[in-house]
XYZ file of C-alpha atoms in Angstrom:
600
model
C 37.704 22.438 -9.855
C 39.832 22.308 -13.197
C 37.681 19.352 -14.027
C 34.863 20.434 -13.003
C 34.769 23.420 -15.262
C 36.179 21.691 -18.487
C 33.138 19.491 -17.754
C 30.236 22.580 -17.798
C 32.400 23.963 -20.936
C 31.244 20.818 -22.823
C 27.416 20.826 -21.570
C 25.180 21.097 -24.041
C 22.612 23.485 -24.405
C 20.038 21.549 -24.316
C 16.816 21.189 -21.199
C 17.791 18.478 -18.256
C 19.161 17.932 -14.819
C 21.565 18.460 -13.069
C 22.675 17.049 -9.954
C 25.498 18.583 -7.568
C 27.487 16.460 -4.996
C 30.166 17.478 -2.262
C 33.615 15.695 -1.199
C 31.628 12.835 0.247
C 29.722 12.115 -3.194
C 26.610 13.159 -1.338
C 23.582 14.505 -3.387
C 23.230 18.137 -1.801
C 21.629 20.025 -4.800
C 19.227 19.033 -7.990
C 18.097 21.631 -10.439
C 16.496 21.858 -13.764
C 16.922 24.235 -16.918
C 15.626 24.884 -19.792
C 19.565 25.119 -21.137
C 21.888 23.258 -19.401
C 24.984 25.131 -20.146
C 23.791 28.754 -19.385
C 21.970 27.381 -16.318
C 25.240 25.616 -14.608
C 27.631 27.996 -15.553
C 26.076 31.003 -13.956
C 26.694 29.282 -10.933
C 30.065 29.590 -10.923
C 29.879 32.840 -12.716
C 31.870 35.157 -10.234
C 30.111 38.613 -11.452
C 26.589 36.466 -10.642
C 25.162 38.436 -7.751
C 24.566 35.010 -5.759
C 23.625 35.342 -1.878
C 25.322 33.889 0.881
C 23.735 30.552 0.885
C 24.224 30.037 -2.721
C 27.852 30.769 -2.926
C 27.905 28.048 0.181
C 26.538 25.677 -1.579
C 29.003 26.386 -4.792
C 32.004 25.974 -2.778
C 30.791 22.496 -1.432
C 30.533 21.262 -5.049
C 33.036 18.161 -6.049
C 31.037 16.969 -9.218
C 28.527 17.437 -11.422
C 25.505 14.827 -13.118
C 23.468 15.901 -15.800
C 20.786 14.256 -17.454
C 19.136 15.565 -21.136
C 15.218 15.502 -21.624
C 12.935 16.603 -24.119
C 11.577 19.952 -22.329
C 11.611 21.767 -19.341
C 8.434 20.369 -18.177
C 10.431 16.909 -18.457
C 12.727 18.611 -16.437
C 10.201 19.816 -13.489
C 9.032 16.440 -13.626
C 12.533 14.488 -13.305
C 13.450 17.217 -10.464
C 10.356 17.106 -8.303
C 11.142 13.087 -8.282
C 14.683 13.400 -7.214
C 14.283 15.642 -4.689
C 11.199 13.727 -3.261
C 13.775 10.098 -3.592
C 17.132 11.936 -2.276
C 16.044 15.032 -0.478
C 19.233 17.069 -1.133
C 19.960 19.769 1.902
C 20.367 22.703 -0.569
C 16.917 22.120 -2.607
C 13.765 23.227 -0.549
C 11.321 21.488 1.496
C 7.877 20.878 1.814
C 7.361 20.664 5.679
C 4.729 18.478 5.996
C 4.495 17.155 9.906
C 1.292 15.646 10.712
C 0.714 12.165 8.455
C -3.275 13.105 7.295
C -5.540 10.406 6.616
C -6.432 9.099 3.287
C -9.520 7.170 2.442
C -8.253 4.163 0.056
C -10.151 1.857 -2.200
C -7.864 -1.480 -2.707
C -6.868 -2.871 -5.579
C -8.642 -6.732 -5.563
C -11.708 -8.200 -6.513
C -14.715 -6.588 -4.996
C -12.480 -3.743 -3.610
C -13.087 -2.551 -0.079
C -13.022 1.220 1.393
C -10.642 1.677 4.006
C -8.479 4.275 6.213
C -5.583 4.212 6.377
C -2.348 6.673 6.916
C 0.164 4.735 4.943
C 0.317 5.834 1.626
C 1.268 2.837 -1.297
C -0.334 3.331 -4.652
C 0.027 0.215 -5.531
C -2.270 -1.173 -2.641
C -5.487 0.772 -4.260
C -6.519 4.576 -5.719
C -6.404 6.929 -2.375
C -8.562 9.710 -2.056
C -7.431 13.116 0.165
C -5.570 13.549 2.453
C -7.959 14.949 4.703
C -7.283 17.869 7.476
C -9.177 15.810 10.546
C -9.509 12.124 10.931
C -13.448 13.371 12.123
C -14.377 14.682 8.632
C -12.262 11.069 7.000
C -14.491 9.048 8.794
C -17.842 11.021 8.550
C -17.334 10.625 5.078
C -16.449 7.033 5.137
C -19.356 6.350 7.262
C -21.758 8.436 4.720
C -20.581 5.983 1.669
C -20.963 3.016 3.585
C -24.784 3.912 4.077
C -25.131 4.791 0.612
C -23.600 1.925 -0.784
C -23.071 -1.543 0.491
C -19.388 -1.794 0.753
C -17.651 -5.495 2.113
C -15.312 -4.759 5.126
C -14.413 -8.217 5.497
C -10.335 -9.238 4.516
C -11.932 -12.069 2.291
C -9.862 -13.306 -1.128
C -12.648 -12.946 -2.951
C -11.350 -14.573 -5.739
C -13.726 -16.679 -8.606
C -12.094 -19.360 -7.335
C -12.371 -19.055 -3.715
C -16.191 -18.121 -4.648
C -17.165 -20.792 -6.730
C -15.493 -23.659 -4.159
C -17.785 -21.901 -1.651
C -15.099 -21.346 0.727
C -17.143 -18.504 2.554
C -20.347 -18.005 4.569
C -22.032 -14.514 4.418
C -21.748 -12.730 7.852
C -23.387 -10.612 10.165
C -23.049 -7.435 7.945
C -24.924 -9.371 5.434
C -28.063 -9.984 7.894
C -28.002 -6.828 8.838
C -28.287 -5.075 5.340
C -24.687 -4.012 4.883
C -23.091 -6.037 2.557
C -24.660 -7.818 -0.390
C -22.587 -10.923 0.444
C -20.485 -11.292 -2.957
C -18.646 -14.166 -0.742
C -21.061 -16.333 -1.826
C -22.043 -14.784 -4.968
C -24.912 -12.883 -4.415
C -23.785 -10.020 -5.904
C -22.189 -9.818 -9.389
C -18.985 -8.077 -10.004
C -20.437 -6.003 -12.743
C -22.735 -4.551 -10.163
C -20.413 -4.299 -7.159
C -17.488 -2.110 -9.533
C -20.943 0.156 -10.981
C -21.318 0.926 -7.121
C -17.428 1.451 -6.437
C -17.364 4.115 -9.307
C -20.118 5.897 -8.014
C -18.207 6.135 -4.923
C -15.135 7.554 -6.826
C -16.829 10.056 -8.040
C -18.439 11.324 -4.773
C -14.615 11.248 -3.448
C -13.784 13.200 -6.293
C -16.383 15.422 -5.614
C -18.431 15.067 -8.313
C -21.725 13.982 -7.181
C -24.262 14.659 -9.838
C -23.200 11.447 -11.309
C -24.701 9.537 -7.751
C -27.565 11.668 -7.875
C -28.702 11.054 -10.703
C -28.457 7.067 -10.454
C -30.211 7.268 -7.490
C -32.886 9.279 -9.168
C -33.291 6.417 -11.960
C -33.134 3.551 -9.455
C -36.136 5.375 -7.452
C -38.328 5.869 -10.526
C -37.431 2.572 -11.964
C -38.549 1.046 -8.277
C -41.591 3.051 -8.679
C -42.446 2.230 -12.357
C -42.139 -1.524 -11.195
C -44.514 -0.540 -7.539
C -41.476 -1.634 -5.297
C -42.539 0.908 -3.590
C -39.934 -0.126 -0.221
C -36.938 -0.034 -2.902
C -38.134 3.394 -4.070
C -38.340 4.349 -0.482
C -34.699 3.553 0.285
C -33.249 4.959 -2.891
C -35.457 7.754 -1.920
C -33.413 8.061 1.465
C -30.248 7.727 -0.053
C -30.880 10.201 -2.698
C -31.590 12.716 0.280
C -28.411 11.961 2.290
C -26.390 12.389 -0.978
C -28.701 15.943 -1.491
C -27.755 16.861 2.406
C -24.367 16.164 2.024
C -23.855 18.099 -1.150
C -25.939 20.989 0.796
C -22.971 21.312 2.980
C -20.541 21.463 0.585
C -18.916 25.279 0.560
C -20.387 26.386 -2.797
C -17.807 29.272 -4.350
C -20.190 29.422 -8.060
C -22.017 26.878 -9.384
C -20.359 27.762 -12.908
C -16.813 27.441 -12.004
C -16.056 23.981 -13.022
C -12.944 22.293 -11.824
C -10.259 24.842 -10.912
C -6.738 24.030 -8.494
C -6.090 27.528 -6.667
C -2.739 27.849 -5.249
C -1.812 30.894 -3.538
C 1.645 32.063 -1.717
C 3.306 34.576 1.011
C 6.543 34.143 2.003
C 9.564 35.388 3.650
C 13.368 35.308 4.410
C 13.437 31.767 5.305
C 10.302 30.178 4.722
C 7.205 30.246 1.977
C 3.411 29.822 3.119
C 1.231 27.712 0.582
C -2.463 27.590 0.249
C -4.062 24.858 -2.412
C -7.913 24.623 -2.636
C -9.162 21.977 -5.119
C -12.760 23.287 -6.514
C -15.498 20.709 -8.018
C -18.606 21.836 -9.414
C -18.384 24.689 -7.995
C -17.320 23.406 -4.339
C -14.218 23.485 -2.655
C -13.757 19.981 -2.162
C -10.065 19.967 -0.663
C -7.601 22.477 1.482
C -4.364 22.214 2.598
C -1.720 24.710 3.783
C 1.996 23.787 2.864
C 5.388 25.268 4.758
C 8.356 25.377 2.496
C 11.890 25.962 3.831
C 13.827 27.851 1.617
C 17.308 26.561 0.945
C 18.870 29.002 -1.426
C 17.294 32.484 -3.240
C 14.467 30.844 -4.626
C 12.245 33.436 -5.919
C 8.268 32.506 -5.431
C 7.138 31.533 -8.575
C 9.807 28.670 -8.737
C 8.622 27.533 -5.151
C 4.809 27.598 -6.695
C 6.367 25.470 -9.780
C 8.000 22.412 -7.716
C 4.286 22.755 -4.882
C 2.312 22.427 -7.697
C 3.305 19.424 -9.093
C 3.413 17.200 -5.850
C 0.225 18.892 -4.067
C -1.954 17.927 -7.378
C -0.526 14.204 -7.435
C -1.294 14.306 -4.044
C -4.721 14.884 -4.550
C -5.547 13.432 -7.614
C -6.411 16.884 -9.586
C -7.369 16.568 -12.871
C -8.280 20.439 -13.533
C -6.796 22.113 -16.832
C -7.492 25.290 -15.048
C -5.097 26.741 -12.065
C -5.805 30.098 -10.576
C -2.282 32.155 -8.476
C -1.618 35.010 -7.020
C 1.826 34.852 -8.429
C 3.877 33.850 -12.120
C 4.815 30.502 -12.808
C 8.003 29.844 -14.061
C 6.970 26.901 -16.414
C 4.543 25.975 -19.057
C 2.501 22.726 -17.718
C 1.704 21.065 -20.839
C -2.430 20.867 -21.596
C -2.939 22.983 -18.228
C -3.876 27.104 -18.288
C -3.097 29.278 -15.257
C -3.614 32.812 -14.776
C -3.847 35.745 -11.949
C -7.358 37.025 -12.267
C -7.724 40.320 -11.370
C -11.841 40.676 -11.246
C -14.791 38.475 -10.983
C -15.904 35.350 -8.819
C -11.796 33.910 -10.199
C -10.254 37.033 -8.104
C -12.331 36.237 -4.785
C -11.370 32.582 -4.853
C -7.482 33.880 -4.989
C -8.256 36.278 -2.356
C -9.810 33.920 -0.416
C -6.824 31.069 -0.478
C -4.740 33.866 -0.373
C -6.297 35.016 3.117
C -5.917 31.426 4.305
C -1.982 31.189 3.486
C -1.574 34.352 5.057
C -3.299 33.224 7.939
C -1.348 30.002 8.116
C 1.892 32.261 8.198
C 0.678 34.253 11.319
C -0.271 30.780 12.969
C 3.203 29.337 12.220
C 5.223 32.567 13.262
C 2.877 33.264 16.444
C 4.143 29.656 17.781
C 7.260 30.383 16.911
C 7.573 33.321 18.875
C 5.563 32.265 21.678
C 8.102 28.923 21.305
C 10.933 31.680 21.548
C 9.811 33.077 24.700
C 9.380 29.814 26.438
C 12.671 28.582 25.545
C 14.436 32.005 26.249
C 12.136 31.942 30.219
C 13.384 28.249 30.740
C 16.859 29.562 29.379
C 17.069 32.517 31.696
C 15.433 30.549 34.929
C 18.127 28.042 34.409
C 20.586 30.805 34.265
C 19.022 31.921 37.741
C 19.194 28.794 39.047
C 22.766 28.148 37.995
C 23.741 31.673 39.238
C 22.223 30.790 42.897
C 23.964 27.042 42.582
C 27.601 28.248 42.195
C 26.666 31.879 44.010
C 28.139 33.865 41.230
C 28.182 37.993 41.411
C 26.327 38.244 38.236
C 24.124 36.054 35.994
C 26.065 33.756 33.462
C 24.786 35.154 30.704
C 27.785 34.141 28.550
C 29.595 30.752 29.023
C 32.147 29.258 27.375
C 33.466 25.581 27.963
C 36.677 24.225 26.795
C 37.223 20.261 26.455
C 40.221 18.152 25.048
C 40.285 15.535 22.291
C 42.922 12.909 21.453
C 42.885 9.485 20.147
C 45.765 7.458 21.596
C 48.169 10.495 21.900
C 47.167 11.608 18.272
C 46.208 14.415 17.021
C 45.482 16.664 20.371
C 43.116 19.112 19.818
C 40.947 21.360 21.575
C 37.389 22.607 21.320
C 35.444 25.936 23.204
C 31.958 26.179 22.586
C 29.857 29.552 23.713
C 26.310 29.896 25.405
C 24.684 33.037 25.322
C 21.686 33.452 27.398
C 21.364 30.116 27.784
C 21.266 28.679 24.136
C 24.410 27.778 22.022
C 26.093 30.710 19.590
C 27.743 28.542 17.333
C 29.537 31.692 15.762
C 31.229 31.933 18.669
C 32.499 28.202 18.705
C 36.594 27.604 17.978
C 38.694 24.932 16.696
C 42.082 24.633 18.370
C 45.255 22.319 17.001
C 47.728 22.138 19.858
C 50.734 23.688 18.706
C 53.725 23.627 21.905
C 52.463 20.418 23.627
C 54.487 17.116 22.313
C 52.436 13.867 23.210
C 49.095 13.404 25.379
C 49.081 16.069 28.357
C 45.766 17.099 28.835
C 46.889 20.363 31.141
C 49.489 21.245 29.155
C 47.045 21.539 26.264
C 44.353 23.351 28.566
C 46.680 25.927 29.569
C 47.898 26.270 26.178
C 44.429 27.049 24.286
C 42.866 28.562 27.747
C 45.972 31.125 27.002
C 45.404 31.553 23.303
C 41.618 32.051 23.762
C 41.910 35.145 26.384
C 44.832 36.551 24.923
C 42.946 36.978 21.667
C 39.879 38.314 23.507
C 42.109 40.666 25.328
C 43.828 41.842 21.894
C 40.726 42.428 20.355
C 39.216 44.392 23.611
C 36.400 41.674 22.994
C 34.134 40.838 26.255
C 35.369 38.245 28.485
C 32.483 35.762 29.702
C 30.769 35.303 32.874
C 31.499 31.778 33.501
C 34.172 29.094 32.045
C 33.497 25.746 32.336
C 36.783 23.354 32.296
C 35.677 19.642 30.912
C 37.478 17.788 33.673
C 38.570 17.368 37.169
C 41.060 19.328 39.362
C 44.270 18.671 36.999
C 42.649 20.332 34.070
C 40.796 22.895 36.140
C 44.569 23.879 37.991
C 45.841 24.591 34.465
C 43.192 26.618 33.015
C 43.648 28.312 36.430
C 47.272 29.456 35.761
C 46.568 30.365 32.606
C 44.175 32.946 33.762
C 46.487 34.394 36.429
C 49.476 34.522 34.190
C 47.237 36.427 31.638
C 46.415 38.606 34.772
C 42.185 37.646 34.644
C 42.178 35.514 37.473
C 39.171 36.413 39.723
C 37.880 38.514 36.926
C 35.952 36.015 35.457
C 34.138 32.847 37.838
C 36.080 29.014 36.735
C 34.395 25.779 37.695
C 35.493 21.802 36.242
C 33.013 19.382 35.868
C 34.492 16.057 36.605
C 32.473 13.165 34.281
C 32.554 10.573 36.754
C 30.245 12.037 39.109
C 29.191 15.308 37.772
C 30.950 16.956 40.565
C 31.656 20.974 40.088
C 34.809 22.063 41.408
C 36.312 25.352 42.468
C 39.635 26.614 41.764
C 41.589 25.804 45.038
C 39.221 23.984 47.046
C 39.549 20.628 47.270
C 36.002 19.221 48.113
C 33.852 19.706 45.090
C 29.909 20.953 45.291
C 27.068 18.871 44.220
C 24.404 20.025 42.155
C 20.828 17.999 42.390
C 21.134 16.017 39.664
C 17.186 17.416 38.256
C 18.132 20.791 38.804
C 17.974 23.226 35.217
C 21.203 24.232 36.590
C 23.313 21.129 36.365
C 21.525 19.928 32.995
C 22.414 23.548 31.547
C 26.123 22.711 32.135
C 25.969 19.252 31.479
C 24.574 20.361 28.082
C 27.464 22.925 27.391
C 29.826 19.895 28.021
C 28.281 17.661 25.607
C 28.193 19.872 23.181
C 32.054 21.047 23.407
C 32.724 17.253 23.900
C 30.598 16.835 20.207
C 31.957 19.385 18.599
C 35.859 18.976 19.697
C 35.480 14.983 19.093
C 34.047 16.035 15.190
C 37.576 18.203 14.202
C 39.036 15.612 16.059
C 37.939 13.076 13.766
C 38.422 15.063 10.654
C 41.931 15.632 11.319
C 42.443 11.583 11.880
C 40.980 10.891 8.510
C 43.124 13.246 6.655
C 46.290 11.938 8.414
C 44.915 8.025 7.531
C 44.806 9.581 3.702
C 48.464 11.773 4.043
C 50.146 8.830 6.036
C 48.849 5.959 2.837
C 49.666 8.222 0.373
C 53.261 8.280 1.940
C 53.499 4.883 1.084
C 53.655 5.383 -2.420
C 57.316 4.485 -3.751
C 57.974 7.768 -5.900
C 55.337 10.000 -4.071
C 56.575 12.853 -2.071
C 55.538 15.090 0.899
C 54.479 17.831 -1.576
C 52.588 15.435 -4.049
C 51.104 13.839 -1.096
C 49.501 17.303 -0.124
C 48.314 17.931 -3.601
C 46.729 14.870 -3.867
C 44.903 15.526 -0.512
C 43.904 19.002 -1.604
C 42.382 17.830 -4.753
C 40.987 14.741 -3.785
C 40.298 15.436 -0.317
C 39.988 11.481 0.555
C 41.327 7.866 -0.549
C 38.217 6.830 -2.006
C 37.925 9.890 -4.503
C 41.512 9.164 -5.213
C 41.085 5.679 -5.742
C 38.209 6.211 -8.023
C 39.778 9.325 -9.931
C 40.142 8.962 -13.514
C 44.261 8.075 -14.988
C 43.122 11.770 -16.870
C 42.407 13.278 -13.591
C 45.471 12.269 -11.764
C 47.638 12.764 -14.874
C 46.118 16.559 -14.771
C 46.892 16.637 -11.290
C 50.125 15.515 -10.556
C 51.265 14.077 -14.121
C 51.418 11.420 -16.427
C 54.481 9.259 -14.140
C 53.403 10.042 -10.988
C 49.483 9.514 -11.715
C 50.496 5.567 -12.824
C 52.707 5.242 -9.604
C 49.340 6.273 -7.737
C 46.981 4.335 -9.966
C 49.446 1.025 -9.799
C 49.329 1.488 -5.631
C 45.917 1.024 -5.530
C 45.541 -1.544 -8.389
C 47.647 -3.245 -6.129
C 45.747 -3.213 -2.600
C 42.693 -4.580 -4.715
């Protein structure tokens, strides 16, 4: 930490980046400022009022990046794209589930209009996403009648064209392609057609109506009076389709309105993209919230993404709420009357919508988990005939790697699902070597005892993570502690899944589909996880403690400063001769720095 805060002292005050990683040099937090010094340093600024999840994430910080830019908006920028490439736990998230459709048109001669849900920009320009693969292919349909579009996987190079490797196809014969395989259509024309058809993806459509409109009379003027008639046709598909078009006002150009409700844990986004007057795109947006973040730095980070995302070129952005950021050549404002205000209102109403939707699943989620929670309970309680229903278990299982390290772990269920607050951590303390009910009496003992201090309830069921050994000892730990018969004891031996009783030596079997047996199986698993992950831990740091005894000079007491500060070999191998000299000293740094110049 010494380091760590000579480094912000020396930060300049300047806009950037910075980036925050943890023990394990993993990316878990990327921010921006507008001054990179006052921004960092409040962080570890102990008269900050920071919440819980913040000061979490500050004590989980090992090091510190930064990177300088020009301005803040730099900043945004260089943020948005690190969090999109790392995803770092702390920053938040833009929960987007479904994978919507995009309409793309490919970069290559005589480009083709396809859909597709893969998104590569540097296959072609996409255009959407859109909410329902029904209104992505009605509109894909509705350009392919308007304009004569090649769906063929042809090279259509000049090359390939002039050796007259092709032969038009059926689509040719049939009027829907104009056959530029062989050359019967000139580039020049084909591309005036494809940017017609940008537009209308775009939304702009007066552009396509009003070449149609010239074609027709230009037919007419020369008495081709069956072109006329099909531009004619066309022109009154493009008229239809623009007909059902949601018009908000005619004389609001091209506006992005993003609008935003939130609460404790999550943020609920609305974006409408407006063209000509028509809302041409919608989308709803669910952001977890990692830390505090207030709701106009959500909207900041949304922004950016959901108009790259769409392909907005508006200068104009209407909100219900402040942005926290200038966005260079763009306006935004929170209109409070007019046609402006109803637009907000009306994106507004949708996001607020979207957040009943969202927590109405939720709950009803909830109550289906906590029915199937409390029938298994049922179940179980019929299963081992218990007096009451299980409504609190706890399960205790043992973890050691060839006689190292014994440890144990005791996870909790309440109603059915996990309470992880309730999980504990035990290192064995009066066992010496592997003895599995030795060490189940021992934490089976220090568990109740505590609960029995603390006049804490006692739970309904324990479930022993073994046979009839470890079962006996968690047994006699119970009677000595004079509980025995208070609370219901079962073992699950792992060969067979077989549930034993205290006592009896011919264990029960459970169906093997029944909720009951899965329930327990699942409280096993997860004391087996969670004992074998401490377990694991502690083996690492005794790897690190044991090599750094085998430094000639280094001591017990250096060796555990060393670990503190480092917390593993690798940081320690990779620390700076400064950083171990600040440590430990200037002699005993070069003992450590010539150990592992030496191993290399």
């Amino acid at each position: 930490m010494t380091v760590l805060k000579e480094q912000i002292s020396k930060l300049p005050d300047t806009p950037g980046v910075y980036r925050y990683f943890d023990i394990d040099n993993e990316l878990i937090y990327v921010g921006k400022a507008k001054n990179l010094k006052n921004r960092v340093s409040s962080y570890f600024n102990k008269s900050a009022n920071h919440d819980q999840k913040t000061r979490r994430m500050v004590s989980q910080i090992d090091r510190l990046e930064f990177t300088v830019v020009n301005s803040e908006f730099d900043a945004l920028l260089l943020e948005n794209s690190l969090i999109k490439q790392y995803q770092p736990k702390y920053n938040i998230l833009l929960r987007d589930d479904k994978t919507y459709p995009y309409l793309c048109i490919t970069n290559e001669p005589f480009p083709k209009l396809i859909p597709t849900r893969h998104l590569d920009r540097s296959l072609g320009t996409y255009f959407g996403p859109y909410a329902s693969v029904k209104t992505m292919h009605t509109l894909l349909e509705f350009l392919r009648k308007l304009y004569t579009i090649r769906t063929c996987n042809l090279n259509l190079t000049q090359k390939n064209i002039e050796a007259k490797k092709f032969k038009v196809c059926l689509e040719y014969h049939i009027g829907n392609c104009k056959g530029p395989c062989e050359g019967l259509v000139s580039r020049e024309e084909y591309d005036k057609n494809i940017d017609l058809v940008k537009n209308i993806l775009k939304g702009h459509l007066n552009p396509a109506i009003q070449h149609f409109k010239d074609q027709m009379q230009e037919a007419a003027m020369d008495l081709a009076f069956e072109r006329a008639q099909e531009y004619k046709e066309k022109l009154s598909l493009l008229e239809g389709f623009q007909s059902k078009s949601l018009i908000v006002n005619p004389n609001i150009s091209n506006i992005d309105v993003f609008t935003i409700a939130s609460d404790d844990k999550n943020a609920y986004v609305n974006y409408m993209q407006i063209v000509d007057g028509s809302i041409i795109h919608t989308k709803n947006a669910l952001v977890q919230k990692k830390l505090d973040e207030s709701e106009a730095e959500i909207l900041s980070h949304i922004i950016l993404g959901l108009r790259e995302e769409h392909q907005s070129e508006s200068k104009e952005i209407l909100t219900n709420a402040s942005l926290e950021i200038e966005l260079p050549h763009i306006s935004w404002t929170i209109p409070q009357i007019g046609d402006k205000k109803k637009l907000v209102d009306l994106s507004l109403k949708n996001a607020l919508y979207f957040k009943r939707d969202l927590t109405q699943k939720k709950e009803q989620k909830g109550e289906v988990l906590a029915e199937k929670g409390k029938r298994a309970l049922v179940k179980l309680q019929q299963d081992l005939q218990l007096k009451v229903l299980p409504t609190h278990i706890e399960c205790f299982d043992n973890s050691n790697f060839q006689g190292t390290n014994p440890v144990s772990a005791m996870v909790c269920f309440k109603n059915g699902v996990p309470s992880k607050k309730d999980y504990r951590h035990y290192k064995v303390k009066t066992v010496e070597g592997p003895d599995d009910f030795a060490t189940m009496h021992e934490v089976v003992t220090r568990r109740y005892t505590r609960l029995l201090n603390e006049n804490a309830p006692l739970p309904s069921l324990i479930v022993i993570d073994g046979g009839k050994g470890q079962l006996g000892a968690a047994t006699q730990a119970l009677k000595e502690l004079g509980i025995y018969g208070q609370i219901p004891i079962i073992g699950i031996a792992k060969r067979l899944e077989e549930i034993y009783f205290p006592g009896d030596e011919i264990p029960i079997h459970i169906d093997k589909k029944s909720e009951s047996l899965k329930l327990i199986q699942r409280i096993r698993d997860e004391a087996h996880r969670f004992g074998i992950t401490f377990h694991r831990d502690l083996r690492s740091k005794n790897t690190m403690t044991t090599q750094l005894f085998d430094i000639p000079g280094i001591g017990p007491e250096t060796a555990n400063k060393l670990l503190t500060l480092f917390k593993s070999v690798k940081k320690l191998r990779e620390a700076t001769m400064e950083e171990l000299t600040e440590a430990v000293g200037r002699s005993k740094a070069q003992k450590v720095r010539d150990f592992f110049e030496g191993e290399g």
